[in-house]
Coordinates of N, CA and C and ligand atoms in Angstrom, one line a residue:
L1 N 7.6 2.0 -23.2 CA 8.3 0.5 -21.8 C 6.7 -0.2 -21.6
T2 N 7.0 -1.4 -21.5 CA 5.8 -1.9 -20.7 C 5.2 -1.8 -19.2
Q3 N 3.8 -1.7 -19.0 CA 3.7 -1.6 -17.6 C 5.3 -2.8 -16.1
E4 N 5.3 -3.5 -16.5 CA 6.3 -4.2 -15.2 C 7.5 -2.7 -15.9
E5 N 8.0 -3.1 -17.3 CA 9.3 -2.4 -17.8 C 9.3 -0.7 -16.1
M6 N 8.2 -0.5 -16.5 CA 7.8 1.2 -16.2 C 8.0 0.9 -14.2
K7 N 7.7 -0.1 -13.8 CA 8.1 -0.3 -12.8 C 9.3 -0.1 -11.8
R8 N 9.8 -1.1 -13.1 CA 11.3 -1.4 -12.4 C 12.1 0.1 -12.5
V9 N 11.3 1.0 -13.2 CA 12.5 2.1 -13.6 C 12.0 2.9 -12.3
A10 N 10.9 3.1 -11.7 CA 10.7 4.0 -11.0 C 11.7 2.9 -9.5
A11 N 11.4 2.0 -9.5 CA 11.9 0.9 -8.7 C 13.6 1.0 -8.3
Y12 N 14.1 0.7 -9.4 CA 15.4 1.4 -9.6 C 15.8 2.7 -9.4
R13 N 15.2 4.0 -9.8 CA 15.3 5.2 -9.4 C 15.3 5.5 -7.8
A14 N 14.0 4.4 -6.9 CA 14.1 5.0 -5.3 C 15.1 3.8 -4.7
A15 N 16.0 3.6 -5.4 CA 16.9 2.7 -4.9 C 18.1 4.2 -5.3
D16 N 17.7 4.8 -5.6 CA 19.3 5.9 -5.4 C 19.2 6.9 -4.1
M17 N 17.9 6.4 -3.5 CA 17.2 7.1 -2.9 C 17.8 7.1 -1.3
V18 N 18.9 5.4 -1.1 CA 18.7 4.8 0.1 C 20.1 4.9 0.7
A19 N 20.6 5.8 1.8 CA 22.3 5.5 2.0 C 22.3 4.1 2.8
S20 N 22.9 4.1 2.9 CA 24.1 3.2 3.6 C 23.4 3.7 5.1
D21 N 23.2 2.4 6.5 CA 23.1 2.2 7.1 C 21.7 3.0 7.8
M22 N 20.7 2.9 7.1 CA 18.8 2.8 6.6 C 18.9 2.0 7.2
V23 N 17.5 2.5 7.6 CA 16.8 1.8 8.8 C 15.7 1.6 7.3
V24 N 15.4 0.8 6.0 CA 14.3 0.5 5.4 C 13.1 -0.5 5.3
G25 N 12.4 0.7 5.2 CA 10.6 0.0 4.8 C 10.6 -0.8 3.2
L26 N 10.4 -2.0 3.8 CA 10.8 -2.7 2.0 C 8.7 -3.1 2.2
G27 N 8.6 -2.5 0.9 CA 6.5 -2.7 0.7 C 6.5 -3.5 -0.7
T28 N 5.0 -3.9 -0.5 CA 4.8 -5.5 -1.0 C 3.6 -5.2 -2.5
G29 N 3.8 -6.2 -2.8 CA 3.5 -5.4 -4.4 C 4.7 -5.8 -5.7
S30 N 4.7 -5.8 -6.8 CA 5.0 -6.4 -8.5 C 6.4 -4.5 -8.2
T31 N 6.0 -4.2 -8.2 CA 6.5 -3.2 -8.6 C 7.8 -2.5 -7.4
A32 N 7.4 -3.1 -5.9 CA 8.3 -3.0 -4.5 C 9.1 -4.1 -4.9
A33 N 8.7 -5.2 -5.8 CA 9.0 -6.6 -5.6 C 10.7 -5.9 -6.4
H34 N 10.8 -5.1 -7.9 CA 11.1 -4.8 -7.5 C 12.6 -4.4 -8.0
F35 N 12.4 -3.5 -6.2 CA 12.8 -1.9 -5.4 C 13.3 -3.2 -4.5
I36 N 13.2 -4.5 -4.4 CA 14.0 -5.3 -3.3 C 14.5 -5.9 -4.1
D37 N 14.5 -6.1 -5.2 CA 15.8 -7.1 -6.0 C 17.3 -6.4 -6.2
R38 N 16.9 -4.3 -6.3 CA 17.3 -3.5 -6.7 C 18.6 -3.6 -5.4
L39 N 18.0 -3.6 -3.9 CA 18.3 -2.6 -3.3 C 19.7 -3.7 -2.9
A40 N 19.3 -5.2 -2.8 CA 20.3 -6.3 -2.6 C 20.8 -5.9 -3.4
E41 N 20.6 -5.7 -4.7 CA 21.8 -5.9 -5.5 C 22.9 -4.4 -5.6
L42 N 22.4 -3.4 -4.5 CA 23.2 -2.7 -4.8 C 23.7 -3.4 -3.2
M43 N 23.6 -3.3 -2.4 CA 24.1 -4.0 -1.1 C 25.5 -5.2 -1.5
H44 N 25.2 -6.0 -2.2 CA 25.8 -7.2 -2.8 C 27.0 -6.9 -3.4
K45 N 26.1 -5.0 -4.5 CA 27.9 -4.0 -4.9 C 28.6 -4.1 -4.1
G46 N 28.1 -3.7 -2.8 CA 28.7 -3.1 -2.2 C 28.4 -1.9 -1.3
S47 N 27.8 -0.8 -2.4 CA 27.6 0.0 -3.3 C 26.7 0.9 -1.3
L48 N 25.6 -0.4 -1.0 CA 24.9 0.3 0.4 C 25.5 -0.8 1.3
K49 N 25.8 -0.3 2.4 CA 26.2 -1.1 4.0 C 25.5 -0.8 4.9
D50 N 25.3 -2.3 6.0 CA 24.8 -2.4 6.9 C 23.1 -1.3 6.7
I51 N 22.7 -1.8 5.8 CA 21.1 -1.7 5.6 C 19.9 -2.9 6.9
I52 N 19.3 -2.4 7.2 CA 18.1 -2.7 8.3 C 16.7 -2.7 7.3
G53 N 15.8 -4.2 6.7 CA 14.9 -4.3 6.1 C 13.7 -4.0 6.9
I54 N 12.6 -3.2 7.4 CA 11.5 -4.2 8.4 C 10.6 -4.8 6.8
P55 N 9.8 -5.5 6.7 CA 9.2 -6.1 5.9 C 7.5 -5.6 6.1
T56 N 6.1 -5.1 5.2 CA 5.4 -5.0 4.8 C 4.4 -6.6 5.3
S57 N 5.2 -7.0 4.7 CA 4.0 -8.7 4.0 C 5.1 -9.6 4.6
L58 N 4.9 -10.6 5.2 CA 5.2 -11.6 5.4 C 5.8 -12.6 3.2
K59 N 5.0 -11.8 2.3 CA 5.5 -12.4 1.2 C 6.4 -11.2 1.2
T60 N 6.6 -10.3 1.4 CA 8.1 -9.5 1.6 C 9.4 -10.5 2.0
E61 N 9.0 -10.4 3.3 CA 10.0 -11.2 4.0 C 10.9 -11.9 3.4
A62 N 9.2 -13.2 3.4 CA 10.3 -14.1 2.3 C 11.2 -14.0 1.5
H63 N 10.4 -12.8 0.3 CA 11.2 -12.0 -0.9 C 12.6 -11.9 -0.2
A64 N 12.5 -11.7 0.5 CA 13.8 -9.7 1.6 C 14.8 -11.2 2.2
I65 N 14.6 -12.2 2.7 CA 14.5 -13.0 3.0 C 16.0 -13.6 1.7
K66 N 15.3 -14.5 0.9 CA 16.0 -15.2 -0.5 C 17.2 -14.2 -0.8
A67 N 17.0 -12.4 -0.8 CA 17.5 -11.7 -1.3 C 18.6 -11.4 -0.9
G68 N 18.8 -11.7 0.7 CA 19.8 -11.2 1.8 C 19.7 -9.9 2.5
I69 N 18.8 -9.5 2.1 CA 18.4 -8.9 3.3 C 18.5 -9.5 4.3
P70 N 19.3 -8.0 5.6 CA 18.5 -8.6 6.7 C 18.0 -8.1 6.9
L71 N 16.6 -8.6 8.6 CA 15.4 -7.8 8.1 C 15.3 -8.0 9.8
S72 N 14.5 -6.6 10.1 CA 14.7 -6.9 12.0 C 12.8 -6.2 12.0
T73 N 11.8 -5.5 13.0 CA 11.3 -5.2 13.9 C 10.6 -4.1 13.9
L74 N 9.9 -3.1 14.0 CA 8.9 -2.3 14.3 C 9.1 -1.6 15.7
K75 N 9.4 -3.1 16.6 CA 9.8 -2.8 18.2 C 11.6 -2.3 17.6
S76 N 12.5 -3.2 17.3 CA 13.6 -2.9 17.9 C 13.9 -1.6 16.7
H77 N 12.8 -0.4 15.4 CA 13.7 -0.2 15.1 C 12.0 1.2 14.7
P78 N 11.5 1.7 15.6 CA 10.0 2.1 16.6 C 10.1 3.5 14.4
I79 N 11.5 3.9 13.9 CA 11.5 5.0 13.4 C 12.8 4.4 12.8
V80 N 11.2 4.1 11.7 CA 12.1 3.9 9.7 C 12.6 5.0 8.5
D81 N 13.7 4.7 8.6 CA 14.6 6.0 7.3 C 13.5 6.2 6.5
I82 N 13.2 5.1 5.3 CA 12.9 5.4 4.3 C 12.3 4.5 4.2
S83 N 11.0 4.8 3.7 CA 10.1 3.4 2.9 C 9.3 3.1 1.6
I84 N 9.7 2.0 0.4 CA 9.3 1.9 -0.2 C 8.2 1.1 -0.7
D85 N 7.3 1.8 -1.0 CA 6.2 0.9 -1.8 C 5.2 1.1 -3.4
G86 N 4.6 0.2 -4.1 CA 4.0 0.9 -4.9 C 2.6 1.5 -4.4
A87 N 1.8 1.9 -5.7 CA 0.6 1.8 -4.2 C -1.1 1.6 -6.3
D88 N -1.9 1.6 -5.5 CA -3.0 1.3 -6.7 C -3.2 2.3 -7.4
E89 N -3.5 3.9 -6.7 CA -4.0 5.0 -7.2 C -3.0 5.7 -5.4
V90 N -2.5 6.8 -6.7 CA -2.3 7.9 -6.4 C -3.1 9.6 -7.2
D91 N -3.2 10.3 -6.0 CA -4.6 11.6 -6.7 C -3.6 12.8 -6.9
P92 N -4.1 13.9 -7.1 CA -2.9 15.4 -6.9 C -2.1 15.2 -5.6
Q93 N -2.9 14.8 -4.6 CA -2.7 15.1 -3.8 C -1.3 14.3 -2.8
F94 N -1.5 13.5 -3.5 CA -0.1 12.2 -3.2 C -1.1 11.2 -1.8
N95 N -2.7 10.9 -2.0 CA -3.4 10.6 -1.7 C -3.6 9.5 -1.9
L96 N -3.0 8.0 -1.5 CA -2.8 7.2 -1.9 C -4.8 6.0 -1.8
V97 N -4.3 4.2 -3.1 CA -5.2 3.4 -2.7 C -3.9 3.2 -2.5
K98 N -4.0 2.2 -1.4 CA -3.0 0.8 -1.3 C -3.7 -0.4 -0.9
G99 N -3.7 -1.1 -1.0 CA -3.2 -2.2 -0.2 C -4.2 -4.2 -0.9
R100 N -4.8 -3.2 -2.2 CA -5.2 -4.2 -3.3 C -4.7 -5.8 -3.0
G101 N -3.1 -5.5 -3.0 CA -3.0 -6.8 -2.4 C -3.2 -7.5 -1.3
G102 N -3.5 -6.8 -0.2 CA -3.9 -7.3 1.4 C -3.3 -7.0 1.8
S103 N -2.2 -6.5 2.0 CA -1.0 -5.9 2.9 C -1.1 -4.2 3.2
L104 N -2.1 -3.9 3.3 CA -2.5 -2.5 3.5 C -2.0 -2.8 5.4
F105 N -3.0 -2.8 6.1 CA -2.6 -2.3 7.3 C -1.3 -2.7 7.5
R106 N -0.4 -3.9 7.6 CA 1.6 -3.5 7.4 C 2.2 -2.3 7.1
E107 N 1.5 -2.1 5.9 CA 2.2 -1.1 4.8 C 1.6 -0.5 5.8
K108 N 0.9 0.2 6.3 CA 0.1 1.9 7.0 C 0.9 1.7 8.2
M109 N 1.1 0.8 9.1 CA 2.1 0.8 10.1 C 3.6 2.1 9.8
I110 N 4.5 0.0 9.4 CA 4.9 0.9 8.5 C 5.6 2.0 8.3
E111 N 4.9 2.7 6.8 CA 4.8 3.8 6.5 C 4.9 4.6 6.9
G112 N 3.7 4.2 8.5 CA 3.1 6.0 8.7 C 4.0 6.2 10.0
A113 N 5.6 5.2 9.8 CA 6.5 5.5 11.3 C 7.7 5.0 10.5
S114 N 8.1 6.0 9.3 CA 8.5 6.2 9.0 C 9.0 7.8 8.1
R115 N 10.7 8.1 7.9 CA 10.5 10.0 7.9 C 10.1 9.7 6.7
K116 N 10.2 8.9 5.4 CA 10.1 9.1 4.3 C 9.4 8.4 3.8
F117 N 8.5 8.7 3.0 CA 7.4 7.4 2.4 C 7.7 7.7 0.6
V118 N 8.6 7.1 0.0 CA 8.2 7.2 -1.5 C 7.5 5.9 -2.4
V119 N 6.7 6.5 -3.4 CA 5.5 4.9 -3.7 C 6.5 5.8 -5.2
I120 N 5.9 4.3 -5.5 CA 7.1 4.5 -6.7 C 5.7 3.7 -7.4
V121 N 5.2 3.8 -8.9 CA 4.5 4.2 -9.8 C 4.6 4.2 -11.6
D122 N 3.9 3.1 -12.1 CA 4.5 3.8 -13.2 C 3.1 4.5 -13.7
E123 N 3.1 5.2 -14.0 CA 2.3 6.5 -14.5 C 0.6 6.1 -14.7
T124 N 0.2 5.1 -14.6 CA -1.6 4.3 -15.7 C -1.7 4.7 -13.5
K125 N -1.5 5.0 -12.7 CA -2.0 4.6 -11.4 C -2.2 5.9 -10.7
M126 N -1.7 6.6 -11.9 CA -1.8 8.5 -11.4 C -4.1 8.2 -11.4
V127 N -4.3 9.0 -10.6 CA -5.6 9.5 -10.9 C -6.1 10.4 -10.4
A128 N -7.2 11.7 -11.0 CA -8.3 12.8 -10.5 C -8.4 12.8 -9.0
C129 N -9.4 11.3 -9.0 CA -10.0 11.1 -7.4 C -10.0 9.4 -6.9
L130 N -8.9 9.2 -5.3 CA -9.3 7.7 -5.4 C -10.2 7.2 -5.3
G131 N -10.3 6.2 -5.8 CA -11.2 5.6 -5.9 C -12.3 6.0 -7.5
G132 N -11.4 6.6 -9.0 CA -12.4 6.7 -9.1 C -11.5 5.8 -10.6
S133 N -10.2 4.9 -10.3 CA -10.9 3.7 -11.5 C -11.4 2.6 -11.7
G134 N -12.2 2.5 -10.9 CA -12.7 1.5 -11.2 C -12.7 -0.1 -9.8
L135 N -11.6 0.4 -9.8 CA -11.4 -0.9 -8.6 C -11.2 0.0 -7.8
S136 N -11.6 -1.1 -6.7 CA -11.7 -1.3 -4.9 C -10.8 -0.4 -3.5
V137 N -11.7 -0.1 -3.2 CA -10.7 0.7 -2.3 C -11.0 -0.4 -0.7
P138 N -10.3 -1.1 -0.4 CA -9.7 -1.8 0.8 C -10.2 -1.9 2.3
V139 N -10.9 -3.1 2.5 CA -10.8 -2.5 4.5 C -10.8 -3.0 4.9
E140 N -9.8 -3.3 6.2 CA -9.4 -4.3 7.0 C -10.6 -5.0 8.1
I141 N -11.5 -5.9 8.3 CA -12.5 -5.8 9.4 C -12.1 -7.4 10.3
V142 N -11.4 -7.4 11.6 CA -11.8 -8.8 12.6 C -13.8 -9.5 11.9
P143 N -12.9 -10.9 11.7 CA -13.9 -11.8 10.6 C -14.9 -11.7 11.6
F144 N -15.0 -11.3 12.9 CA -16.1 -11.9 13.5 C -17.6 -11.0 12.9
S145 N -18.5 -11.8 13.3 CA -19.7 -11.0 12.4 C -19.6 -9.9 11.5
W146 N -18.7 -10.2 10.3 CA -18.6 -9.9 9.1 C -19.3 -8.8 8.5
K147 N -19.6 -10.1 7.9 CA -21.7 -10.0 7.6 C -22.2 -8.3 7.9
Y148 N -22.4 -8.7 9.6 CA -22.8 -6.9 10.1 C -21.7 -6.5 9.7
T149 N -20.9 -6.1 9.4 CA -20.0 -5.3 9.7 C -19.9 -4.2 7.8
L150 N -20.4 -5.6 7.0 CA -20.5 -5.6 6.1 C -21.9 -3.7 4.9
S151 N -22.5 -4.6 6.1 CA -24.2 -3.8 6.2 C -23.9 -2.7 6.6
K152 N -22.8 -2.3 7.8 CA -22.3 -0.6 8.1 C -21.9 -0.4 7.2
I153 N -20.9 -1.0 6.5 CA -20.7 0.1 6.1 C -20.6 0.0 4.2
E154 N -21.8 -1.0 4.1 CA -23.1 -0.6 2.9 C -24.0 1.4 3.3
K155 N -24.0 0.9 4.9 CA -24.8 1.6 5.1 C -24.6 3.4 4.7
L156 N -23.6 3.3 5.7 CA -22.7 4.1 6.0 C -22.3 5.2 4.3
F157 N -22.7 4.9 3.6 CA -22.2 5.4 1.8 C -22.9 4.4 1.1
K158 N -24.2 4.8 1.4 CA -25.8 4.6 1.0 C -26.0 5.8 0.0
D159 N -25.7 6.8 0.0 CA -26.0 8.1 -0.3 C -24.9 8.3 -1.7
E160 N -24.6 7.4 -1.5 CA -23.3 7.9 -2.9 C -23.2 7.0 -4.2
T161 N -23.5 7.3 -4.8 CA -23.6 7.3 -6.2 C -22.8 6.2 -6.4
G162 N -23.6 4.5 -7.0 CA -22.7 4.0 -7.5 C -21.8 3.4 -6.7
F163 N -22.0 2.9 -5.0 CA -21.1 2.5 -4.2 C -21.6 0.7 -4.0
S164 N -20.8 0.2 -4.4 CA -21.0 -2.0 -3.7 C -20.0 -2.0 -2.9
A165 N -20.4 -2.7 -2.6 CA -18.9 -3.3 -1.1 C -19.1 -5.0 -1.3
R166 N -17.8 -5.7 -0.8 CA -17.9 -6.8 -0.8 C -17.4 -7.6 0.0
L167 N -16.8 -9.0 0.1 CA -15.9 -9.3 1.2 C -15.3 -9.9 -0.4
R168 N -14.0 -9.5 0.6 CA -13.0 -10.4 -1.0 C -13.4 -11.9 -0.8
V169 N -13.5 -12.9 -1.6 CA -13.1 -14.4 -1.6 C -12.2 -14.4 -2.5
D170 N -11.4 -16.0 -1.7 CA -10.1 -16.5 -2.7 C -10.1 -18.0 -2.4
Q171 N -10.4 -18.2 -4.3 CA -10.7 -19.7 -4.3 C -12.4 -20.4 -3.6
E172 N -12.9 -19.6 -2.9 CA -14.3 -20.0 -3.0 C -15.1 -19.6 -1.5
K173 N -12.4 -18.9 -0.7 CA -13.0 -18.5 1.3 C -12.9 -17.2 1.4
P174 N -13.1 -16.8 2.6 CA -12.8 -15.4 2.0 C -10.8 -15.4 2.1
F175 N -10.5 -13.9 1.8 CA -9.0 -13.6 1.7 C -8.6 -13.4 3.6
E176 N -7.3 -14.1 3.4 CA -7.3 -13.7 5.1 C -6.1 -12.7 4.7
T177 N -5.9 -12.2 5.5 CA -4.8 -11.6 5.6 C -3.4 -11.5 6.5
D178 N -1.8 -11.5 6.7 CA -1.2 -11.7 7.3 C -1.7 -11.5 8.6
N179 N -2.3 -10.5 9.4 CA -2.9 -10.3 10.3 C -4.4 -11.3 10.8
G180 N -5.1 -12.5 9.3 CA -5.7 -13.3 10.5 C -7.6 -12.9 9.6
N181 N -7.4 -11.2 9.4 CA -8.5 -10.6 8.9 C -9.2 -10.7 7.3
Y182 N -10.6 -10.1 7.6 CA -10.9 -10.0 5.6 C -10.4 -8.6 5.7
I183 N -10.7 -9.3 4.4 CA -11.1 -7.4 3.3 C -12.7 -7.5 2.8
I184 N -13.1 -6.6 3.3 CA -14.2 -5.9 2.8 C -14.0 -5.0 1.1
E185 N -14.1 -5.1 -0.2 CA -13.2 -4.2 -0.7 C -15.4 -3.6 -1.5
M186 N -14.9 -2.0 -1.5 CA -16.2 -0.8 -1.2 C -15.1 -0.2 -3.4
F187 N -16.5 -0.7 -3.7 CA -16.6 0.7 -4.7 C -17.3 1.5 -4.8
F188 N -16.2 2.3 -5.8 CA -16.8 3.9 -5.7 C -16.9 4.0 -7.3
E189 N -18.3 4.3 -8.2 CA -18.2 4.1 -9.3 C -17.5 5.7 -9.7
K190 N -18.3 6.6 -9.4 CA -17.7 8.1 -9.1 C -16.4 8.7 -8.3
G191 N -16.0 8.0 -8.0 CA -14.3 8.2 -6.4 C -15.3 8.3 -5.8
V192 N -14.4 8.9 -4.6 CA -14.9 9.0 -3.0 C -14.3 9.7 -3.4
S193 N -16.0 10.6 -2.6 CA -17.1 11.8 -2.2 C -16.6 12.5 -1.5
G194 N -16.5 14.2 -1.4 CA -16.7 15.3 0.0 C -14.5 14.1 0.4
D195 N -14.6 15.4 1.9 CA -13.4 14.8 2.5 C -13.2 14.0 3.3
L196 N -11.8 14.0 2.8 CA -10.7 12.4 2.6 C -11.1 11.8 3.9
N197 N -10.7 12.3 4.4 CA -10.5 12.8 5.8 C -11.5 12.3 6.6
E198 N -12.5 12.8 6.5 CA -13.7 12.9 7.4 C -14.5 10.8 7.0
V199 N -14.5 10.8 5.8 CA -14.7 9.4 5.1 C -13.8 8.9 6.0
S200 N -12.8 8.9 6.4 CA -11.5 8.4 6.8 C -11.8 7.5 8.5
D201 N -12.1 9.1 8.7 CA -13.2 8.7 10.3 C -14.0 8.0 10.5
R202 N -15.4 8.0 9.9 CA -16.4 7.2 9.7 C -16.2 6.2 9.1
L203 N -15.0 5.6 8.2 CA -15.1 4.6 8.5 C -14.6 3.9 9.2
L204 N -13.0 4.6 9.9 CA -12.9 3.8 11.4 C -12.8 3.9 12.3
R205 N -14.7 4.6 12.7 CA -15.1 4.8 13.8 C -15.8 3.3 14.1
L206 N -16.5 2.8 12.5 CA -17.1 1.6 12.6 C -16.5 0.4 13.6
T207 N -17.3 -0.3 14.3 CA -16.7 -1.4 15.5 C -16.3 -2.5 14.7
G208 N -15.2 -3.4 14.5 CA -15.0 -4.4 13.5 C -14.4 -3.7 12.6
V209 N -14.2 -3.0 12.6 CA -13.2 -2.8 11.2 C -11.8 -1.9 11.3
I210 N -10.7 -2.5 11.0 CA -9.4 -1.8 11.4 C -8.2 -1.0 10.6
E211 N -8.5 -1.0 9.7 CA -8.4 -0.2 8.7 C -8.7 0.0 6.9
H212 N -8.1 0.9 6.7 CA -8.6 1.1 5.2 C -7.0 1.5 4.4
G213 N -7.3 1.0 3.0 CA -6.5 1.3 2.3 C -6.0 2.6 1.7
M214 N -6.8 3.6 2.0 CA -6.8 4.8 1.7 C -5.7 5.6 2.5
F215 N -4.1 6.2 2.0 CA -3.4 6.2 2.7 C -3.0 7.7 2.6
L216 N -3.1 8.9 3.4 CA -3.9 10.1 3.2 C -2.8 10.5 3.9
D217 N -2.7 11.6 3.1 CA -0.5 13.0 4.1 C -0.3 11.8 4.6
M218 N 0.3 11.1 3.3 CA 1.7 10.2 4.2 C 2.8 10.3 3.2
A219 N 2.3 9.9 2.2 CA 3.5 9.7 0.8 C 4.9 11.3 1.0
T220 N 5.8 10.7 1.6 CA 6.2 12.4 1.1 C 7.4 12.7 -0.6
N221 N 7.4 11.2 -1.5 CA 7.7 11.2 -2.4 C 7.3 10.5 -3.7
V222 N 6.8 10.7 -4.9 CA 6.2 9.6 -5.6 C 6.8 9.6 -7.3
V223 N 7.8 8.6 -7.1 CA 8.2 8.3 -8.4 C 7.6 7.6 -9.8
V224 N 7.3 8.4 -10.7 CA 6.8 8.6 -11.5 C 7.1 7.6 -13.3
A225 N 7.5 6.4 -13.5 CA 8.0 5.9 -14.3 C 7.0 6.1 -16.1
K226 N 7.4 6.8 -16.7 CA 6.6 7.2 -17.8 C 6.2 5.9 -19.1
T227 N 5.7 5.0 -19.8 CA 5.6 5.2 -20.7 C 7.2 5.4 -21.9
D228 N 7.6 6.2 -22.2 CA 8.9 6.6 -22.7 C 10.1 6.5 -22.1
G229 N 10.2 5.7 -20.9 CA 11.3 5.8 -20.5 C 11.6 6.4 -19.4
S230 N 11.0 7.8 -19.4 CA 12.2 9.1 -18.7 C 10.8 8.1 -17.4
V231 N 10.9 9.6 -16.1 CA 10.5 8.8 -14.5 C 10.9 10.8 -14.3
I232 N 9.3 10.5 -13.4 CA 8.9 12.9 -12.3 C 10.2 11.8 -10.9
I233 N 10.1 13.0 -10.6 CA 10.4 13.2 -8.2 C 8.9 13.5 -8.2
L234 N 7.7 13.6 -8.1 CA 6.7 14.6 -7.3 C 7.1 14.7 -5.7
N235 N 7.4 16.0 -5.2 CA 7.9 16.1 -3.5 C 7.4 17.2 -2.8
Ligands
LIG301 O1 -1.6 -3.7 -2.5 C1 0.2 -2.7 -2.0 O2 -0.3 -2.2 -1.0 C2 0.2 -2.5 -3.1 O3 2.0 -1.7 -2.9 C3 -0.3 -2.5 -4.4 O4 -0.7 -1.2 -3.8 C4 1.0 -1.9 -5.3 O5 1.3 -3.6 -6.3 P1 2.0 -3.2 -7.9 O6 3.3 -1.7 -7.6 O7 1.5 -5.0 -8.5 O8 1.0 -2.8 -8.5

C-alpha cells in the first residue's frame, strides 16, 4: 500500500470504534481527513446516529461541515467520548509528536478532554524516540517578542547535541495558528533526550510559550496500518 492508502486503512479501522450518540473529537491532518470522510459515510448510511463532532482546527471544521457532520464545542461538551487524530511520530510508550500541521493547541485541549484518544498512523510514523526522525517538534508561542522567546528556547537546549530552533515561516511571513500565534520548530538531531515530562515542564515554564507538540501519556490506542495492508491496534 502507498502511505496515503495506509492512512486511509488506519482511519477506516478507527471509525469502527465510534458508536452512535458519541461526542467525537475530529483530528487535523491528512490521516484524520480520511477518518472524517469515513465517519460522515457511516452517518449518511445510517450505521451511526446522533454523532456530534468537536473540530480540532478551522480546517477540520470546514471539512466536517462540508461532510455534513453536526458540530459543537468543548464548552457544550466538556467530556469528549472519543477523539481520533493522526500523529507525526509515535514512540513505544505512545508518546506523540503532533502539530506539524500547526493545530497542536486545540488538538491537545480536545484530546486531553477525551475519554479515549485513538491515534491513527501508517507504520512510517513509529519511532524509537521522539524528535528522532529529524522532523521538528513544534512549540506554539505568543507573537509578542518572539525573538526573545526563541532565544530562551535555544538557551534551554544549548547542551543538546545538534539542537536547533527556528520560527516557522509561511510565504515569507511567520506562520500563524488558528489562535493567531506563532510556531517555533525545534530540531533534535539525536531525538529528545532525558525525561520527556521534565523537558515539557521546562518548556511550558518559559514566558511566551503556550504549548508544545509532545503529547505525553495521552493516547489510549494506536491504530497502525502496514504496507502489506494489515492493521494492528495497540492499547
Ligand atoms: O498536525 C497534526 O497534529 C497532524 O495530526 C499530524 O500530526 C499528522 O498529520 P498527517 O496525518 O497528515 O500525517
